[in-house]
Coordinates of N, CA, C and O in Angstrom, one line a residue:
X421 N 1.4 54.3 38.2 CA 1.9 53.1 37.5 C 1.4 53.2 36.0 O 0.3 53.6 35.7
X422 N 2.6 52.9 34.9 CA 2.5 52.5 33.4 C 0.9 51.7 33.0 O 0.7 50.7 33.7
X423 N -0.2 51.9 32.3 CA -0.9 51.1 31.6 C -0.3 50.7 30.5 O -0.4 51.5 29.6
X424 N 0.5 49.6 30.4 CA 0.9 48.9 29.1 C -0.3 48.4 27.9 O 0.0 48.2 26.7
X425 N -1.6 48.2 28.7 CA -2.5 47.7 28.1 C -3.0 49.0 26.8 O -3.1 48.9 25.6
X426 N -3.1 49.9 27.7 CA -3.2 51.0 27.1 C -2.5 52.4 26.9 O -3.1 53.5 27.2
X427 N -1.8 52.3 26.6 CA -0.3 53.2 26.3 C -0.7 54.4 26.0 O -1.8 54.4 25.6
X428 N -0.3 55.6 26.1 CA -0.9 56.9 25.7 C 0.4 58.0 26.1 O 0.8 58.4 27.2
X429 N 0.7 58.3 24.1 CA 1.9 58.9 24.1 C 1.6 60.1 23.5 O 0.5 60.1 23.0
X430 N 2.2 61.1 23.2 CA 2.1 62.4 22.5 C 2.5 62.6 21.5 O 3.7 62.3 21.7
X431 N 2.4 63.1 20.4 CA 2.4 63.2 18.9 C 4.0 62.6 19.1 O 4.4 61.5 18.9
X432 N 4.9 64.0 19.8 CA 6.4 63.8 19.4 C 6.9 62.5 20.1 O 8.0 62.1 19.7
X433 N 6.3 61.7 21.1 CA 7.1 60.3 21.4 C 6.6 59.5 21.0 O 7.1 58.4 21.2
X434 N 5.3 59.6 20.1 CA 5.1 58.2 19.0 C 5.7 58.6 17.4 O 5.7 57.8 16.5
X435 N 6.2 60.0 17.3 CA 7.4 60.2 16.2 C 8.5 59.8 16.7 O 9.1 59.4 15.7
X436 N 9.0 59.7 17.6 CA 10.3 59.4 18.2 C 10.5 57.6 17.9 O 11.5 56.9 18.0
X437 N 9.2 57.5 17.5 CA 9.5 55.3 18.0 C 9.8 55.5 16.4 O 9.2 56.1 15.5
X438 N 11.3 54.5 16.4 CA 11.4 53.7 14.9 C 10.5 53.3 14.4 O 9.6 52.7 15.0
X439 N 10.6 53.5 12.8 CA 9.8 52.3 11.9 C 9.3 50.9 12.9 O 8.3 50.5 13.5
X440 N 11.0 50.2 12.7 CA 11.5 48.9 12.9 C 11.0 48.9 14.9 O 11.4 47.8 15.4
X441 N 10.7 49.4 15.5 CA 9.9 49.6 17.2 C 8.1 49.6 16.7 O 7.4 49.1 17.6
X442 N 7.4 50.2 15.4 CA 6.4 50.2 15.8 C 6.2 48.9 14.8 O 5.2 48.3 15.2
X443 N 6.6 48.6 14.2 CA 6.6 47.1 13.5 C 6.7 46.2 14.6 O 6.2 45.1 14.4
X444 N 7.5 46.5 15.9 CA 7.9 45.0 16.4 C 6.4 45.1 17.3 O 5.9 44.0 17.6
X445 N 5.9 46.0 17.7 CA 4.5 45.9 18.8 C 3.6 45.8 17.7 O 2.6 45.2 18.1
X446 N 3.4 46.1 16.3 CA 2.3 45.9 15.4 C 2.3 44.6 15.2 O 1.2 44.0 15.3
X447 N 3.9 43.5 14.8 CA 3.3 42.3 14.8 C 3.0 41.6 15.7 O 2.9 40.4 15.4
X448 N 2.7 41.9 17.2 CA 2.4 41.5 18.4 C 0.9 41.7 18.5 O 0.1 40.7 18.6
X449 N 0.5 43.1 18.2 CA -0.7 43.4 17.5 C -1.7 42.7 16.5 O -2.9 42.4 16.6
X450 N -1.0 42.5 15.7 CA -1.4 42.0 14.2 C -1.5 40.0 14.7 O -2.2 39.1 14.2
X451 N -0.8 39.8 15.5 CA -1.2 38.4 16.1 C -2.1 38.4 17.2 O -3.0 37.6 17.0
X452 N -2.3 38.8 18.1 CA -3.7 39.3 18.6 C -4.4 39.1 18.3 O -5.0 38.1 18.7
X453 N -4.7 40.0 17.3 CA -5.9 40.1 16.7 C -6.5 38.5 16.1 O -7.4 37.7 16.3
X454 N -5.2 38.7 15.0 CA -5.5 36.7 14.6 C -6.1 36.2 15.0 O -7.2 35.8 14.6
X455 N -5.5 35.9 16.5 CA -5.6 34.8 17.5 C -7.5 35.3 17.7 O -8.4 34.6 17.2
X456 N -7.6 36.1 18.2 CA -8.6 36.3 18.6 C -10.2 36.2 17.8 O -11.3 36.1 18.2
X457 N -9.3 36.5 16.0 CA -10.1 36.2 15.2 C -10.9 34.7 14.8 O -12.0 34.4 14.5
X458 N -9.6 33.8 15.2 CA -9.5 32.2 14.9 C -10.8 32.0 16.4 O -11.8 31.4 15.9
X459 N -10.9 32.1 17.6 CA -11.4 32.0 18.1 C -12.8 32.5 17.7 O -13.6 31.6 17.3
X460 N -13.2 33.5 17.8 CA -14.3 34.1 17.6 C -14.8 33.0 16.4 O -15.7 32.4 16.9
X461 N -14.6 32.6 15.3 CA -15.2 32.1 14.2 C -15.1 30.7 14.5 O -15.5 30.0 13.6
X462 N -14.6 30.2 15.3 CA -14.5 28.4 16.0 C -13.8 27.7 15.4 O -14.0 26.5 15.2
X463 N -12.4 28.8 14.7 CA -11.0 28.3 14.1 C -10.0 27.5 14.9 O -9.1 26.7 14.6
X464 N -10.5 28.0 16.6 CA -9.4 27.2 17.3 C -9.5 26.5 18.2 O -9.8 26.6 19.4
X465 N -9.2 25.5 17.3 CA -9.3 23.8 17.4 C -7.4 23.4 18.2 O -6.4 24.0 17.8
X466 N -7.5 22.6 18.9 CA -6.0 22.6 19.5 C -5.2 21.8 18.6 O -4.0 21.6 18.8
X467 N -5.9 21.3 17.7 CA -5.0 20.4 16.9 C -4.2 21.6 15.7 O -3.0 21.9 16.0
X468 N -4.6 22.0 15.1 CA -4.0 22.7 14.2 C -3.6 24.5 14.6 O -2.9 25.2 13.9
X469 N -4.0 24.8 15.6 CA -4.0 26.4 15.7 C -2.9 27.1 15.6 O -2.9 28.2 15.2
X470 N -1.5 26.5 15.9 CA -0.5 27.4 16.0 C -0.3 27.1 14.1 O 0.2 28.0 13.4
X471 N -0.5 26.4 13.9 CA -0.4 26.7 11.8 C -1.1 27.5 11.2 O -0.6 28.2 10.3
X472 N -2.5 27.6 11.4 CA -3.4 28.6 11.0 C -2.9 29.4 11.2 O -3.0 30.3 10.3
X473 N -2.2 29.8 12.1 CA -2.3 31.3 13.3 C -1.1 31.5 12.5 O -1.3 32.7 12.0
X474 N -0.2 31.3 12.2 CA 1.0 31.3 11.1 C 0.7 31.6 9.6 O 1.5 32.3 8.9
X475 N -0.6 31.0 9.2 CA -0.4 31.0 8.0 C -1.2 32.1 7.9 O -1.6 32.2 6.7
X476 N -1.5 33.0 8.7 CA -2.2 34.6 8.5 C -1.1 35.6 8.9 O -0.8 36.6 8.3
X477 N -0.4 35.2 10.0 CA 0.9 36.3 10.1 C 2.0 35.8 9.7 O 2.9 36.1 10.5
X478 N 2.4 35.1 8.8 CA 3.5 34.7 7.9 C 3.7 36.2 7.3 O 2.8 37.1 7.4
X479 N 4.7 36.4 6.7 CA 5.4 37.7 5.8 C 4.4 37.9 4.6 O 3.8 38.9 4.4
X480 N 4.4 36.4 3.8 CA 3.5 36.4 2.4 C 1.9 36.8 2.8 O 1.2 37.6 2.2
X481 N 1.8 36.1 3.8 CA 0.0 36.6 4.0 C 0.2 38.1 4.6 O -0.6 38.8 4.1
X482 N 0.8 38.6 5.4 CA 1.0 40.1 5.7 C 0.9 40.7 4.6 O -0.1 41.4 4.5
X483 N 1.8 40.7 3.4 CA 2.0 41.3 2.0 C 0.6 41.1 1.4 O 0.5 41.8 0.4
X484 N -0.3 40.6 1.5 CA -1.2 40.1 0.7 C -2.2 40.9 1.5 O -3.2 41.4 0.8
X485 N -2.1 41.0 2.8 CA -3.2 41.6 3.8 C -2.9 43.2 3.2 O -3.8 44.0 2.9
X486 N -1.8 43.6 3.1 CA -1.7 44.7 3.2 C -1.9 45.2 1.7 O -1.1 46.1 1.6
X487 N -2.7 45.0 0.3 CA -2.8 44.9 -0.8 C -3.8 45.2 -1.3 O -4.3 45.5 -2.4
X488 N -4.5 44.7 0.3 CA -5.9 44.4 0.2 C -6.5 46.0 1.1 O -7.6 46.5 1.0
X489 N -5.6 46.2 1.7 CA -5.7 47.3 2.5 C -5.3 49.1 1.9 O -5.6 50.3 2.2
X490 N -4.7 48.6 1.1 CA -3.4 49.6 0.6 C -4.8 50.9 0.6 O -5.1 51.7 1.6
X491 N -5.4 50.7 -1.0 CA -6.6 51.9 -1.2 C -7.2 52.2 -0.6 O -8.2 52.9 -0.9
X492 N -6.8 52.0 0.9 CA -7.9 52.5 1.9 C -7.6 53.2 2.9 O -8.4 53.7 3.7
X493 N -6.2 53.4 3.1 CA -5.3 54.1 4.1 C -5.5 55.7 3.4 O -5.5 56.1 2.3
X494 N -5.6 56.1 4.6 CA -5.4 57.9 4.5 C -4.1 58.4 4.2 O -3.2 57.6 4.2
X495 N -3.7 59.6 4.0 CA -2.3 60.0 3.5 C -1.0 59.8 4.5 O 0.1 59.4 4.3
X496 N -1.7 60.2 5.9 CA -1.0 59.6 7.1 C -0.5 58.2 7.6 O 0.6 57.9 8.2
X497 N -1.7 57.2 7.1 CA -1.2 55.7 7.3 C -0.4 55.2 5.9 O -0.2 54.1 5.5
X498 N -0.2 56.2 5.3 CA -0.1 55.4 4.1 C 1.8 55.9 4.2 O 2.8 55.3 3.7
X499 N 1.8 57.2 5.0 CA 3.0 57.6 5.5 C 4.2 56.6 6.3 O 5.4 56.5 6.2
X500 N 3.0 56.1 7.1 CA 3.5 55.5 8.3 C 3.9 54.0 7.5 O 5.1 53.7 7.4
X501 N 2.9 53.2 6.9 CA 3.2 52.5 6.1 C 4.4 52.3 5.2 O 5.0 51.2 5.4
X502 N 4.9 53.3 4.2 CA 6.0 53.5 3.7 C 7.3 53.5 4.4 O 8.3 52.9 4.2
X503 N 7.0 54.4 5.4 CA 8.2 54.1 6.6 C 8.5 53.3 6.9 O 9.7 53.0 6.7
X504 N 7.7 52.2 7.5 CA 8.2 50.9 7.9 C 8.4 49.8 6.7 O 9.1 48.9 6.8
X505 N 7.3 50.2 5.5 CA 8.3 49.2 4.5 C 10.0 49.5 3.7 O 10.8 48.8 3.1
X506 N 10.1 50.9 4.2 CA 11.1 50.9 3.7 C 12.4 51.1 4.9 O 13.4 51.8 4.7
X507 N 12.0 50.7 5.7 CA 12.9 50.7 6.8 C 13.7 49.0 6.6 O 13.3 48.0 6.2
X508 N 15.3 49.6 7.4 CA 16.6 48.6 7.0 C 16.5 47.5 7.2 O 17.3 47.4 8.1
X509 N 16.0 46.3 7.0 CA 16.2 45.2 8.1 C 17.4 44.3 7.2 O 17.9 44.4 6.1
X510 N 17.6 43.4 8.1 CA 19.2 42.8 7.1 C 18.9 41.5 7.0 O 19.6 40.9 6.2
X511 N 17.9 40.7 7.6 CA 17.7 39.1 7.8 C 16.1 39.4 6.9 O 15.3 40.3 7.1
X512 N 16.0 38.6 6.1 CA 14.8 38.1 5.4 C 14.4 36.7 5.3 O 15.1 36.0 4.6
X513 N 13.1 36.0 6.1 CA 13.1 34.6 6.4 C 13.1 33.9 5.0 O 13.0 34.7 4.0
X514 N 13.3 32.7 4.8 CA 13.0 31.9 3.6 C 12.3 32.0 3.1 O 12.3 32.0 1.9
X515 N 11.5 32.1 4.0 CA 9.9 31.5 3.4 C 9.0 32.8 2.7 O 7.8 32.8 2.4
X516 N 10.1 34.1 2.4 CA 9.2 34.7 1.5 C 10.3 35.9 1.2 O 11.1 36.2 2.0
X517 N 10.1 36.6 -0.1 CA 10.7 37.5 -0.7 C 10.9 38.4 -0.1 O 10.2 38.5 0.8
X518 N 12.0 39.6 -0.3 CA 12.3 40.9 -0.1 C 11.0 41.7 -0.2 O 10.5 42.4 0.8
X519 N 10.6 41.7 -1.3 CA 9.2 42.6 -1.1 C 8.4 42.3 -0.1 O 8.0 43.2 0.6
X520 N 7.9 40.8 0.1 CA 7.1 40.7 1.1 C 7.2 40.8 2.5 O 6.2 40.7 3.3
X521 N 8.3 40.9 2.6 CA 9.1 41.2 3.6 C 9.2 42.6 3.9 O 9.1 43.0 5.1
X522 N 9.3 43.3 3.1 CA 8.9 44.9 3.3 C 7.7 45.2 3.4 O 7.5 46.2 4.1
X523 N 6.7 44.4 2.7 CA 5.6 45.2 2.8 C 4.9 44.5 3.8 O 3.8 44.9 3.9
X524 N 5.3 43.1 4.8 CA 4.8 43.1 6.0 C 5.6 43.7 7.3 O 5.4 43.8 8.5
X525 N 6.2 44.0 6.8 CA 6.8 44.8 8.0 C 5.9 46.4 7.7 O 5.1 46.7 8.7
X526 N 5.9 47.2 6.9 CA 5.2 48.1 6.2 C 3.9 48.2 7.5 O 3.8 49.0 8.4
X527 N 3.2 47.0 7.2 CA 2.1 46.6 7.8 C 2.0 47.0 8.9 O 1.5 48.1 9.2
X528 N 2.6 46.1 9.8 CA 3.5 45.7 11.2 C 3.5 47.3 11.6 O 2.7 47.8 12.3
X529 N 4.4 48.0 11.2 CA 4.6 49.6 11.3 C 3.2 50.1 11.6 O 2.8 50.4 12.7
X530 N 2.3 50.0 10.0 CA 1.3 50.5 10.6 C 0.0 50.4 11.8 O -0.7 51.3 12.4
X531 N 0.0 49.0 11.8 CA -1.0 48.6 13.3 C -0.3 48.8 14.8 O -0.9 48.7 15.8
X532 N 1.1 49.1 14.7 CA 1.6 49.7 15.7 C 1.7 50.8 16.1 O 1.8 51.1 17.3
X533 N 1.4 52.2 14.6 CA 1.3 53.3 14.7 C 0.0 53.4 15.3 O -0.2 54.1 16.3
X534 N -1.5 52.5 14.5 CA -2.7 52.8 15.3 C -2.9 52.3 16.4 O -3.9 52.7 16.9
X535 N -2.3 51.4 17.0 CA -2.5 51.3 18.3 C -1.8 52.0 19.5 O -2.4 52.1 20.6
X536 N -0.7 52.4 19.3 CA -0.3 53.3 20.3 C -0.7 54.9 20.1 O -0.4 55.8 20.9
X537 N -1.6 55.1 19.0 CA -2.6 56.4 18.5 C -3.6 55.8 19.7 O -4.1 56.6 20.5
X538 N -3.8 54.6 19.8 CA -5.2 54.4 20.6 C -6.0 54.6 19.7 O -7.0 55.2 20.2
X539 N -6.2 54.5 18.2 CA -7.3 54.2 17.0 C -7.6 52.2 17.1 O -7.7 51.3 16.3
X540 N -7.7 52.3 18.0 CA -8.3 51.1 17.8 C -9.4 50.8 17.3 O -9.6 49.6 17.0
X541 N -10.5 51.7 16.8 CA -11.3 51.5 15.7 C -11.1 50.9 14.7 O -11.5 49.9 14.1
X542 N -10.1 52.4 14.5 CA -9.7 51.9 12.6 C -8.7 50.7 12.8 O -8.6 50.1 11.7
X543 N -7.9 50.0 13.5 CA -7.3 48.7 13.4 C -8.4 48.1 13.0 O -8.5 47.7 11.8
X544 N -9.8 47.9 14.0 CA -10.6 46.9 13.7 C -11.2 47.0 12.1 O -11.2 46.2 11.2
X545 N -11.7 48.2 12.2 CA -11.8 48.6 10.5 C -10.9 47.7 9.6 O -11.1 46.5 9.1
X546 N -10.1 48.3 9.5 CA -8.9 47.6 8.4 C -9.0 46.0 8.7 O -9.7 45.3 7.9
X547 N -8.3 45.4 9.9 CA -8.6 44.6 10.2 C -9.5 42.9 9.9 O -9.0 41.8 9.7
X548 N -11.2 43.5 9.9 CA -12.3 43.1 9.6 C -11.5 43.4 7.8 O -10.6 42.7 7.6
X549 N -11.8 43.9 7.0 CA -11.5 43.9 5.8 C -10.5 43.0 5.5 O -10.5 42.4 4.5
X550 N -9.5 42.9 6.3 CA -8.3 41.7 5.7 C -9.0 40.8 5.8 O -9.2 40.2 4.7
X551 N -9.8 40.1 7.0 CA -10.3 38.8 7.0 C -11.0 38.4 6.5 O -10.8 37.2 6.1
X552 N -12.3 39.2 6.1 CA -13.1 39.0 5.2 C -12.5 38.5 3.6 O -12.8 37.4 3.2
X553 N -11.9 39.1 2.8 CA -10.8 39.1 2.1 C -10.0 37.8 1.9 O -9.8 37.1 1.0
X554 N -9.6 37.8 3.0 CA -8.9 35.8 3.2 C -10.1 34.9 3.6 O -9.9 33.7 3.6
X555 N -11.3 35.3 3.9 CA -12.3 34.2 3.8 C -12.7 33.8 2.3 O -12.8 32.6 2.0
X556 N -12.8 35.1 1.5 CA -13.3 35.0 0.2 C -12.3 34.1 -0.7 O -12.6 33.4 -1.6
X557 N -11.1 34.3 -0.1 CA -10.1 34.1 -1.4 C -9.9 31.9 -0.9 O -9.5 30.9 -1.5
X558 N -10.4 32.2 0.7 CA -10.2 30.8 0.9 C -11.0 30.0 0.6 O -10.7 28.8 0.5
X559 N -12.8 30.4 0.2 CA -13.2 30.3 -0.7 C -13.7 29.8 -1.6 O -14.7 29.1 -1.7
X560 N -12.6 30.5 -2.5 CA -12.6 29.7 -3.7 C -11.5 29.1 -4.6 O -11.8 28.4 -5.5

């Protein structure tokens, strides 16, 4: 039987997955984690959580997560990155620009590429650095 929890593919069938495929499991990913973050720090309160939890994986805070991240990706994530920001998409929500929109999808791409790598490390790495990051900037 499949471990979906833990997936384990070989170089050529995690090249085989689209941009726009490792984006759709990274922002599944990339909310996860959130979620799990808002908990951990005693963010989640039932009254507000599904907004918080939004207003870190929204498109604009994705774009901003990943800005924060950019100088620190290796030549390979930064590969994988590019791919998925510049992969086709045709619908762009309101609530945030074309670029931001690329470059959270960008994102998306890449937390999808390290988790079906099974680098779950470096997600938390990177990760930990976005939050910290949006603590600072919340702030002040």
């Amino acid at each position: 039987m499949q471990d979906y929890f833990s997936i384990h593919l070989t170089p050529d069938e995690l090249r085989a997955i689209s941009s726009l495929g490792l984006a759709h499991i990274g922002d599944a990913v990339y909310e996860v984690l959130v979620r799990g973050w808002m908990c951990v720090h005693g963010k989640a309160t039932a009254k507000n959580l599904h907004r918080e939890t939004v207003a870190y994986v929204c498109a604009p805070a994705q774009a901003k997560a990943l800005e924060r991240i950019l100088p620190l990706l290796d030549e390979e994530e930064e590969t994988v990155y590019r791919r998925g920001r510049n992969a086709h998409v045709n619908l762009v929500p309101r609530h945030a620009t074309r670029g931001e929109y690329m470059k959270a999808t960008g994102l998306e791409a890449l937390f999808g590429y390290l988790y079906l790598s099974d680098r779950k490390e470096r997600i938390n790495q990177l990760f930990t650095f976005i939050m910290e990051g949006a603590e600072q900037e919340d702030a002040t």
